CSV table of N, CA and C in Angstrom, one decimal:
chain,number,residue,atom,x,y,z
F,1,MET,N,170.5,121.2,143.9
F,1,MET,CA,171.3,120.4,144.5
F,1,MET,C,172.8,120.9,144.1
F,2,ASN,N,173.7,121.0,145.1
F,2,ASN,CA,175.0,121.6,144.6
F,2,ASN,C,175.8,120.4,144.6
F,3,ASP,N,177.0,120.7,144.0
F,3,ASP,CA,178.1,119.5,143.7
F,3,ASP,C,178.5,118.8,145.0
F,4,SER,N,178.6,119.6,146.3
F,4,SER,CA,179.1,118.9,147.5
F,4,SER,C,178.0,117.9,147.9
F,5,SER,N,176.6,118.3,147.7
F,5,SER,CA,175.7,117.3,148.3
F,5,SER,C,175.3,116.1,147.3
F,6,ARG,N,175.7,116.3,146.0
F,6,ARG,CA,175.3,115.3,145.1
F,6,ARG,C,176.3,114.1,145.4
F,7,GLN,N,175.5,112.9,145.5
F,7,GLN,CA,176.3,111.6,145.6
F,7,GLN,C,176.3,110.8,144.4
F,8,VAL,N,177.4,110.1,144.2
F,8,VAL,CA,177.4,109.1,143.0
F,8,VAL,C,176.9,107.8,143.6
F,9,VAL,N,175.8,107.4,142.8
F,9,VAL,CA,175.2,106.1,143.2
F,9,VAL,C,175.7,105.1,142.1
F,10,SER,N,176.1,103.9,142.6
F,10,SER,CA,176.7,102.9,141.6
F,10,SER,C,175.4,102.2,140.8
F,11,ASP,N,175.7,102.0,139.5
F,11,ASP,CA,174.9,101.3,138.6
F,11,ASP,C,175.3,99.9,138.4
F,12,ALA,N,176.4,99.4,139.3
F,12,ALA,CA,176.8,98.0,139.3
F,12,ALA,C,175.8,97.1,139.9
F,13,PRO,N,175.5,96.1,139.2
F,13,PRO,CA,174.4,95.1,139.8
F,13,PRO,C,175.1,94.4,141.0
F,14,ARG,N,174.4,94.4,142.2
F,14,ARG,CA,174.9,93.8,143.5
F,14,ARG,C,174.0,93.0,144.3
F,15,TYR,N,172.8,93.3,144.3
F,15,TYR,CA,171.9,92.6,145.1
F,15,TYR,C,170.8,91.7,144.4
F,16,MET,N,170.6,90.5,145.0
F,16,MET,CA,169.5,89.7,144.5
F,16,MET,C,168.2,90.3,144.9
F,17,ILE,N,167.1,89.9,144.5
F,17,ILE,CA,165.9,90.5,144.7
F,17,ILE,C,165.5,90.4,146.2
F,18,SER,N,165.8,89.3,146.9
F,18,SER,CA,165.4,89.2,148.3
F,18,SER,C,166.1,90.2,149.2
F,19,VAL,N,167.4,90.4,148.8
F,19,VAL,CA,168.3,91.5,149.6
F,19,VAL,C,167.7,92.9,149.2
F,20,ALA,N,167.5,93.1,147.9
F,20,ALA,CA,167.0,94.5,147.5
F,20,ALA,C,165.6,94.7,148.1
F,21,ALA,N,164.7,93.7,148.2
F,21,ALA,CA,163.4,94.0,148.8
F,21,ALA,C,163.5,94.3,150.3
F,22,GLU,N,164.5,93.5,151.0
F,22,GLU,CA,164.7,93.7,152.3
F,22,GLU,C,165.2,95.1,152.6
F,23,LEU,N,166.3,95.6,151.6
F,23,LEU,CA,166.8,97.1,151.9
F,23,LEU,C,165.8,98.2,151.8
F,24,VAL,N,164.8,98.0,150.9
F,24,VAL,CA,163.7,99.0,150.7
F,24,VAL,C,162.4,98.7,151.4
F,25,GLY,N,162.4,97.6,152.3
F,25,GLY,CA,161.2,97.3,153.1
F,25,GLY,C,159.9,96.9,152.2
F,26,MET,N,160.2,96.2,151.2
F,26,MET,CA,159.1,95.9,150.3
F,26,MET,C,159.1,94.2,150.1
F,27,HIS,N,158.1,93.7,149.5
F,27,HIS,CA,158.0,92.3,149.3
F,27,HIS,C,158.6,92.2,147.9
F,28,PRO,N,159.4,91.0,147.7
F,28,PRO,CA,160.0,90.7,146.4
F,28,PRO,C,158.9,90.7,145.3
F,29,GLN,N,157.7,90.4,145.5
F,29,GLN,CA,156.7,90.4,144.4
F,29,GLN,C,156.5,91.9,144.0
F,30,THR,N,156.5,92.8,144.9
F,30,THR,CA,156.3,94.2,144.6
F,30,THR,C,157.4,94.6,143.7
F,31,LEU,N,158.6,94.2,143.9
F,31,LEU,CA,159.7,94.5,143.0
F,31,LEU,C,159.6,94.0,141.6
F,32,ARG,N,159.1,92.8,141.6
F,32,ARG,CA,158.6,92.1,140.3
F,32,ARG,C,157.7,93.0,139.7
F,33,LEU,N,156.6,93.4,140.3
F,33,LEU,CA,155.5,94.2,139.7
F,33,LEU,C,156.1,95.5,139.2
F,34,TYR,N,157.0,96.2,140.0
F,34,TYR,CA,157.5,97.5,139.5
F,34,TYR,C,158.4,97.3,138.4
F,35,GLU,N,159.1,96.2,138.3
F,35,GLU,CA,159.8,95.9,137.0
F,35,GLU,C,158.9,95.7,135.9
F,36,ALA,N,157.8,94.9,135.9
F,36,ALA,CA,156.9,94.8,135.0
F,36,ALA,C,156.3,96.1,134.5
F,37,LYS,N,156.1,97.0,135.3
F,37,LYS,CA,155.5,98.4,135.0
F,37,LYS,C,156.6,99.2,134.5
F,38,GLY,N,158.0,98.8,134.5
F,38,GLY,CA,159.0,99.6,134.0
F,38,GLY,C,159.5,100.7,134.9
F,39,LEU,N,159.2,100.6,136.1
F,39,LEU,CA,159.6,101.7,137.1
F,39,LEU,C,161.1,101.3,137.5
F,40,VAL,N,161.5,100.2,137.4
F,40,VAL,CA,162.9,99.8,137.8
F,40,VAL,C,163.2,98.7,136.7
F,41,ARG,N,164.5,98.7,136.4
F,41,ARG,CA,165.1,97.8,135.5
F,41,ARG,C,166.4,97.2,135.9
F,42,PRO,N,166.3,96.0,136.7
F,42,PRO,CA,167.4,95.4,137.3
F,42,PRO,C,168.1,94.7,136.2
F,43,SER,N,169.4,94.5,136.4
F,43,SER,CA,170.2,93.7,135.5
F,43,SER,C,169.9,92.2,135.7
F,44,ARG,N,170.3,91.4,134.8
F,44,ARG,CA,170.0,90.0,134.8
F,44,ARG,C,171.3,89.2,134.7
F,45,THR,N,171.5,88.2,135.3
F,45,THR,CA,172.6,87.2,135.2
F,45,THR,C,172.3,86.5,133.9
F,46,PRO,N,173.4,85.6,133.4
F,46,PRO,CA,173.0,84.8,132.3
F,46,PRO,C,172.0,83.8,132.5
F,47,GLY,N,171.8,83.4,133.8
F,47,GLY,CA,170.7,82.6,134.2
F,47,GLY,C,169.4,83.2,134.5
F,48,GLY,N,169.4,84.5,134.4
F,48,GLY,CA,168.1,85.2,134.5
F,48,GLY,C,167.8,85.8,135.9
F,49,THR,N,168.7,85.6,136.8
F,49,THR,CA,168.5,86.1,138.3
F,49,THR,C,168.6,87.6,138.2
F,50,ARG,N,167.7,88.3,138.7
F,50,ARG,CA,167.6,89.8,138.9
F,50,ARG,C,168.8,90.2,139.8
F,51,LEU,N,169.5,91.3,139.4
F,51,LEU,CA,170.4,91.8,140.3
F,51,LEU,C,170.3,93.4,140.3
F,52,TYR,N,170.1,93.9,141.4
F,52,TYR,CA,169.8,95.3,141.8
F,52,TYR,C,170.9,96.0,142.0
F,53,SER,N,171.1,97.2,141.5
F,53,SER,CA,172.2,98.0,141.8
F,53,SER,C,171.9,99.1,143.0
F,54,ASP,N,172.9,99.8,143.4
F,54,ASP,CA,172.5,100.9,144.5
F,54,ASP,C,171.7,101.9,143.9
F,55,ALA,N,171.8,102.2,142.7
F,55,ALA,CA,170.8,103.2,142.0
F,55,ALA,C,169.5,102.6,141.9
F,56,ASP,N,169.3,101.2,141.6
F,56,ASP,CA,167.9,100.7,141.5
F,56,ASP,C,167.3,100.8,143.0
F,57,VAL,N,168.1,100.4,144.0
F,57,VAL,CA,167.5,100.6,145.3
F,57,VAL,C,167.0,101.9,145.6
F,58,GLU,N,167.9,102.9,145.3
F,58,GLU,CA,167.5,104.3,145.6
F,58,GLU,C,166.1,104.6,144.8
F,59,ARG,N,166.0,104.2,143.6
F,59,ARG,CA,164.9,104.3,142.7
F,59,ARG,C,163.7,103.8,143.4
F,60,LEU,N,163.9,102.5,144.0
F,60,LEU,CA,162.7,101.8,144.7
F,60,LEU,C,162.4,102.5,146.0
F,61,ARG,N,163.3,103.2,146.6
F,61,ARG,CA,163.0,103.9,147.7
F,61,ARG,C,162.2,105.1,147.4
F,62,LEU,N,162.5,105.8,146.3
F,62,LEU,CA,161.7,106.9,145.8
F,62,LEU,C,160.3,106.4,145.5
F,63,VAL,N,160.2,105.3,144.8
F,63,VAL,CA,158.9,104.9,144.4
F,63,VAL,C,158.0,104.7,145.8
F,64,ASN,N,158.7,104.0,146.7
F,64,ASN,CA,158.0,103.8,148.0
F,64,ASN,C,157.5,105.2,148.6
F,65,ARG,N,158.4,106.1,148.6
F,65,ARG,CA,158.1,107.5,149.2
F,65,ARG,C,157.0,108.1,148.5
F,66,LEU,N,156.9,107.9,147.1
F,66,LEU,CA,156.0,108.6,146.3
F,66,LEU,C,154.6,108.0,146.6
F,67,THR,N,154.6,106.6,146.8
F,67,THR,CA,153.3,105.9,147.0
F,67,THR,C,152.8,106.0,148.3
F,68,THR,N,153.6,105.9,149.3
F,68,THR,CA,153.2,105.9,150.7
F,68,THR,C,153.2,107.3,151.3
F,69,GLU,N,154.2,108.2,151.2
F,69,GLU,CA,154.0,109.6,151.8
F,69,GLU,C,153.3,110.6,151.0
F,70,VAL,N,153.6,110.5,149.6
F,70,VAL,CA,152.9,111.5,148.8
F,70,VAL,C,151.5,111.0,148.4
F,71,GLY,N,151.2,109.7,148.2
F,71,GLY,CA,150.0,109.1,147.9
F,71,GLY,C,149.7,109.0,146.4
F,72,LEU,N,150.8,109.0,145.6
F,72,LEU,CA,150.6,108.8,144.2
F,72,LEU,C,150.2,107.4,143.8
F,73,ASN,N,149.4,107.2,142.8
F,73,ASN,CA,149.4,105.8,142.3
F,73,ASN,C,150.4,105.5,141.3
F,74,LEU,N,150.6,104.2,140.8
F,74,LEU,CA,151.7,103.9,139.9
F,74,LEU,C,151.8,104.7,138.7
F,75,ALA,N,150.7,105.1,138.2
F,75,ALA,CA,150.8,106.0,137.0
F,75,ALA,C,151.4,107.4,137.3
F,76,GLY,N,151.1,107.9,138.3
F,76,GLY,CA,151.8,109.2,138.8
F,76,GLY,C,153.2,108.9,139.2
F,77,VAL,N,153.6,107.9,139.8
F,77,VAL,CA,155.0,107.6,140.0
F,77,VAL,C,155.7,107.4,138.7
F,78,GLU,N,155.1,106.8,137.7
F,78,GLU,CA,155.7,106.6,136.3
F,78,GLU,C,156.0,107.9,135.8
F,79,HIS,N,155.0,108.8,135.9
F,79,HIS,CA,155.2,110.2,135.4
F,79,HIS,C,156.4,110.8,136.0
F,80,VAL,N,156.4,110.8,137.4
F,80,VAL,CA,157.5,111.5,138.1
F,80,VAL,C,158.8,111.0,137.8
F,81,LEU,N,158.9,109.6,137.7
F,81,LEU,CA,160.2,109.1,137.3
F,81,LEU,C,160.7,109.4,136.0
F,82,ARG,N,159.7,109.5,135.0
F,82,ARG,CA,160.1,110.0,133.7
F,82,ARG,C,160.6,111.3,133.6
F,83,LEU,N,159.9,112.3,134.5
F,83,LEU,CA,160.3,113.6,134.5
F,83,LEU,C,161.8,113.7,135.2
F,84,GLN,N,162.0,113.0,136.1
F,84,GLN,CA,163.2,112.9,136.9
F,84,GLN,C,164.4,112.4,136.0
F,85,ASP,N,164.0,111.3,135.1
F,85,ASP,CA,165.1,110.9,134.2
F,85,ASP,C,165.3,111.8,133.1
F,86,GLU,N,164.3,112.6,132.6
F,86,GLU,CA,164.6,113.7,131.6
F,86,GLU,C,165.4,114.8,132.3
F,87,LEU,N,165.2,115.2,133.5
F,87,LEU,CA,165.9,116.2,134.2
F,87,LEU,C,167.3,115.7,134.4
F,88,TYR,N,167.5,114.5,134.6
F,88,TYR,CA,168.9,114.1,134.9
F,88,TYR,C,169.7,114.0,133.5
F,89,ARG,N,169.1,113.6,132.5
F,89,ARG,CA,169.6,113.7,131.1
F,89,ARG,C,170.0,115.2,130.7
F,90,ALA,N,169.1,116.1,131.0
F,90,ALA,CA,169.3,117.5,130.7
F,90,ALA,C,170.5,118.1,131.4
F,91,ARG,N,170.4,117.6,132.7
F,91,ARG,CA,171.6,118.2,133.5
F,91,ARG,C,172.9,117.7,133.0
F,92,LEU,N,173.0,116.3,132.6
F,92,LEU,CA,174.3,115.9,132.0
F,92,LEU,C,174.6,116.6,130.8
F,93,ARG,N,173.7,116.8,129.9
F,93,ARG,CA,173.9,117.5,128.7
F,93,ARG,C,174.3,118.9,128.9
F,94,MET,N,173.7,119.6,130.0
F,94,MET,CA,174.1,121.1,130.3
F,94,MET,C,175.5,121.0,130.8
F,95,GLU,N,175.9,120.0,131.7
F,95,GLU,CA,177.3,120.0,132.2
F,95,GLU,C,178.3,119.7,131.1
F,96,ARG,N,178.0,118.9,130.2
F,96,ARG,CA,178.8,118.6,129.0
F,96,ARG,C,179.0,119.9,128.2
F,97,LEU,N,178.0,120.5,127.9
F,97,LEU,CA,177.9,121.8,127.1
F,97,LEU,C,178.9,122.9,127.9
F,98,GLU,N,178.6,122.9,129.2
F,98,GLU,CA,179.5,123.9,130.0
F,98,GLU,C,180.8,123.7,129.9
F,99,ARG,N,181.2,122.3,130.1
F,99,ARG,CA,182.6,121.9,129.9
F,99,ARG,C,183.1,122.4,128.5
F,100,ASP,N,182.3,122.1,127.5
F,100,ASP,CA,182.8,122.3,126.2
F,100,ASP,C,183.0,123.9,125.9
F,101,LEU,N,182.1,124.6,126.4
F,101,LEU,CA,182.1,126.1,126.3
F,101,LEU,C,183.3,126.6,127.2
F,102,ARG,N,183.5,126.2,128.3
F,102,ARG,CA,184.8,126.6,129.1
F,102,ARG,C,186.1,126.2,128.5
F,103,ALA,N,186.2,125.1,127.8
F,103,ALA,CA,187.3,124.7,127.0
F,103,ALA,C,187.5,125.7,125.8
F,104,GLU,N,186.5,126.0,125.1
F,104,GLU,CA,186.4,126.8,124.0
F,104,GLU,C,186.9,128.3,124.5
F,105,ILE,N,186.4,128.7,125.5
F,105,ILE,CA,186.7,130.1,126.0
F,105,ILE,C,188.2,130.1,126.4
F,106,ALA,N,188.7,129.1,127.1
F,106,ALA,CA,190.1,129.0,127.4
F,106,ALA,C,191.0,129.0,126.2
F,107,GLU,N,190.5,128.3,125.0
F,107,GLU,CA,191.2,128.4,123.9
F,107,GLU,C,191.2,129.7,123.3
F,108,VAL,N,190.1,130.5,123.3
F,108,VAL,CA,190.2,131.8,122.8
F,108,VAL,C,191.1,132.7,123.5
F,109,HIS,N,191.1,132.5,124.9
F,109,HIS,CA,192.1,133.4,125.8
F,109,HIS,C,193.4,133.1,125.3
F,110,ARG,N,193.7,131.8,125.2
F,110,ARG,CA,195.1,131.4,124.8
F,110,ARG,C,195.5,131.9,123.5
F,111,SER,N,194.7,132.1,122.5
F,111,SER,CA,194.9,132.6,121.3
F,111,SER,C,195.2,134.1,121.4
F,112,TYR,N,194.5,134.8,122.2
F,112,TYR,CA,194.7,136.4,122.5
F,112,TYR,C,196.2,136.4,123.0
F,113,LYS,N,196.4,135.6,123.8
F,113,LYS,CA,197.8,135.7,124.5
F,113,LYS,C,198.9,135.6,123.4
F,114,ARG,N,198.7,134.8,122.5
F,114,ARG,CA,199.7,134.6,121.4
F,114,ARG,C,199.8,135.8,120.4
F,115,GLU,N,198.6,136.4,120.2
F,115,GLU,CA,198.5,137.5,119.3
F,115,GLU,C,198.8,138.8,120.0
F,116,MET,N,199.0,138.9,121.2
F,116,MET,CA,199.2,140.2,121.9
F,116,MET,C,200.7,140.6,121.8
F,117,VAL,N,201.0,141.8,121.5
F,117,VAL,CA,202.3,142.2,121.5
F,117,VAL,C,202.3,143.6,122.3
F,118,LEU,N,203.4,143.6,123.1
F,118,LEU,CA,203.5,144.8,124.0
F,118,LEU,C,203.9,146.0,123.2
F,119,TYR,N,203.2,147.1,123.3
F,119,TYR,CA,203.4,148.3,122.6
F,119,TYR,C,204.6,149.1,123.4
F,120,ARG,N,205.6,149.5,122.7
F,120,ARG,CA,206.6,150.3,123.5
F,120,ARG,C,206.8,151.5,122.3
F,121,PRO,N,206.5,152.7,122.9
F,121,PRO,CA,206.9,153.7,122.0
F,121,PRO,C,208.3,153.9,121.7
F,122,ALA,N,208.5,154.3,120.5
F,122,ALA,CA,210.1,154.5,120.1
F,122,ALA,C,210.5,155.8,121.0
F,123,ARG,N,211.9,155.7,121.4
F,123,ARG,CA,212.4,156.7,122.1
F,123,ARG,C,213.3,157.5,121.1
F,124,HIS,N,212.8,158.7,121.0
F,124,HIS,CA,213.6,159.7,120.1
F,124,HIS,C,214.2,160.7,121.0
F,125,PRO,N,215.4,161.1,120.5
F,125,PRO,CA,216.0,162.1,121.3
F,125,PRO,C,215.2,163.4,121.3
F,126,VAL,N,215.2,163.9,122.5
F,126,VAL,CA,214.4,165.2,122.6
F,126,VAL,C,215.3,166.4,122.0
F,127,PRO,N,214.8,167.1,121.0
F,127,PRO,CA,215.5,168.3,120.5
F,127,PRO,C,215.8,169.3,121.5
F,128,ARG,N,217.1,169.8,121.4
F,128,ARG,CA,217.6,170.9,122.3
F,128,ARG,C,217.4,172.2,121.6
F,129,SER,N,216.9,173.1,122.4
F,129,SER,CA,216.7,174.4,121.9
F,129,SER,C,217.9,175.4,122.1
Protein backbone atom coordinates (compact mmCIF):
# COMPACT_ATOMS: atom_id res chain seq x y z
CA MET A 1 0.00 0.00 0.00
CA ASN A 2 1.49 3.32 -0.95
CA ASP A 3 1.12 6.60 0.92
CA SER A 4 -1.53 7.99 -1.43
CA SER A 5 -3.88 5.03 -0.85
CA ARG A 6 -3.35 4.88 2.90
CA GLN A 7 -6.26 6.32 4.81
CA VAL A 8 -6.12 7.61 8.33
CA VAL A 9 -8.90 6.02 10.36
CA SER A 10 -9.87 7.76 13.57
CA ASP A 11 -9.48 6.07 16.95
CA ALA A 12 -11.87 8.58 18.52
CA PRO A 13 -14.85 6.83 20.15
CA ARG A 14 -18.02 7.81 18.26
CA TYR A 15 -20.65 5.12 17.88
CA MET A 16 -22.82 3.32 20.41
CA ILE A 17 -23.08 -0.43 19.91
CA SER A 18 -26.41 -0.26 18.06
CA VAL A 19 -25.02 2.21 15.52
CA ALA A 20 -21.74 0.28 15.10
CA ALA A 21 -23.68 -2.97 14.61
CA GLU A 22 -25.83 -1.35 11.96
CA LEU A 23 -22.77 0.11 10.18
CA VAL A 24 -21.17 -3.33 9.86
CA GLY A 25 -24.38 -5.32 9.33
CA MET A 26 -24.08 -7.40 12.49
CA HIS A 27 -26.20 -7.98 15.56
CA PRO A 28 -25.10 -6.06 18.69
CA GLN A 29 -24.69 -9.41 20.48
CA THR A 30 -22.11 -10.40 17.86
CA LEU A 31 -20.14 -7.26 18.67
CA ARG A 32 -20.27 -8.17 22.37
CA LEU A 33 -19.00 -11.66 21.53
CA TYR A 34 -16.16 -10.22 19.44
CA GLU A 35 -15.24 -7.94 22.33
CA ALA A 36 -15.25 -10.88 24.75
CA LYS A 37 -12.92 -12.76 22.37
CA GLY A 38 -10.62 -9.72 22.22
CA LEU A 39 -11.14 -9.13 18.49
CA VAL A 40 -12.25 -5.54 19.08
CA ARG A 41 -11.77 -3.23 22.06
CA PRO A 42 -14.32 -0.42 22.12
CA SER A 43 -13.87 2.46 24.53
CA ARG A 44 -16.19 2.84 27.49
CA THR A 45 -17.89 5.90 28.88
CA PRO A 46 -17.69 6.44 32.65
CA GLY A 47 -21.14 4.80 32.80
CA GLY A 48 -19.89 1.70 30.95
CA THR A 49 -21.48 2.35 27.53
CA ARG A 50 -19.43 0.93 24.68
CA LEU A 51 -18.28 3.48 22.11
CA TYR A 52 -16.80 2.27 18.83
CA SER A 53 -14.37 4.32 16.76
CA ASP A 54 -14.04 4.35 12.98
CA ALA A 55 -11.01 2.08 13.43
CA ASP A 56 -13.16 -0.35 15.45
CA VAL A 57 -15.81 -0.33 12.72
CA GLU A 58 -13.16 -1.05 10.06
CA ARG A 59 -11.81 -3.90 12.19
CA LEU A 60 -15.32 -5.34 12.56
CA ARG A 61 -15.76 -5.16 8.79
CA LEU A 62 -12.52 -7.08 8.38
CA VAL A 63 -13.69 -9.71 10.88
CA ASN A 64 -16.92 -10.01 8.91
CA ARG A 65 -15.06 -10.46 5.61
CA LEU A 66 -12.70 -13.03 7.12
CA THR A 67 -15.56 -15.10 8.54
CA THR A 68 -18.05 -14.83 5.67
CA GLU A 69 -15.93 -14.49 2.51
CA VAL A 70 -12.74 -16.30 3.52
CA GLY A 71 -14.45 -18.81 5.81
CA LEU A 72 -12.15 -18.47 8.81
CA ASN A 73 -13.31 -19.43 12.27
CA LEU A 74 -12.76 -16.98 15.13
CA ALA A 75 -9.44 -18.57 16.08
CA GLY A 76 -8.21 -17.97 12.52
CA VAL A 77 -9.55 -14.42 12.60
CA GLU A 78 -7.75 -13.82 15.90
CA HIS A 79 -4.50 -15.03 14.34
CA VAL A 80 -4.93 -12.81 11.25
CA LEU A 81 -5.71 -9.77 13.40
CA ARG A 82 -2.69 -10.41 15.62
CA LEU A 83 -0.45 -10.64 12.55
CA GLN A 84 -2.01 -7.49 11.11
CA ASP A 85 -1.39 -5.63 14.38
CA GLU A 86 2.24 -6.81 14.43
CA LEU A 87 2.69 -5.69 10.84
CA TYR A 88 1.21 -2.28 11.66
CA ARG A 89 3.57 -1.83 14.64
CA ALA A 90 6.55 -2.95 12.53
CA ARG A 91 5.57 -0.48 9.80
CA LEU A 92 5.36 2.36 12.33
CA ARG A 93 8.76 1.40 13.76
CA MET A 94 10.27 1.22 10.27
CA GLU A 95 8.85 4.65 9.36
CA ARG A 96 10.26 6.12 12.59
CA LEU A 97 13.68 4.57 11.95
CA GLU A 98 13.64 5.82 8.36
CA ARG A 99 12.84 9.37 9.55
CA ASP A 100 15.64 9.18 12.11
CA LEU A 101 18.07 7.85 9.50
CA ARG A 102 17.16 10.59 7.02
CA ALA A 103 17.69 13.21 9.74
CA GLU A 104 21.07 11.70 10.60
CA ILE A 105 22.11 11.63 6.92
CA ALA A 106 21.04 15.27 6.53
CA GLU A 107 23.15 16.19 9.57
CA VAL A 108 26.18 14.41 8.11
CA HIS A 109 25.71 16.28 4.84
CA ARG A 110 25.46 19.59 6.70
CA SER A 111 28.69 18.80 8.57
CA TYR A 112 30.44 18.05 5.28
CA LYS A 113 29.40 21.43 3.93
CA ARG A 114 30.85 23.16 7.01
CA GLU A 115 34.16 21.37 6.62
CA MET A 116 34.57 21.82 2.89
CA VAL A 117 37.02 24.45 1.73
CA LEU A 118 37.35 25.43 -1.86
CA TYR A 119 40.86 24.75 -3.14
CA ARG A 120 42.42 27.49 -5.24
CA PRO A 121 45.94 26.96 -6.38
CA ALA A 122 48.29 29.85 -5.67
CA ARG A 123 49.06 32.03 -8.65
CA HIS A 124 52.77 32.38 -9.17
CA PRO A 125 54.17 34.58 -11.86
CA VAL A 126 55.38 32.60 -14.80
CA PRO A 127 59.16 33.05 -15.14
CA ARG A 128 60.24 34.73 -18.42
CA SER A 129 63.01 33.20 -20.35
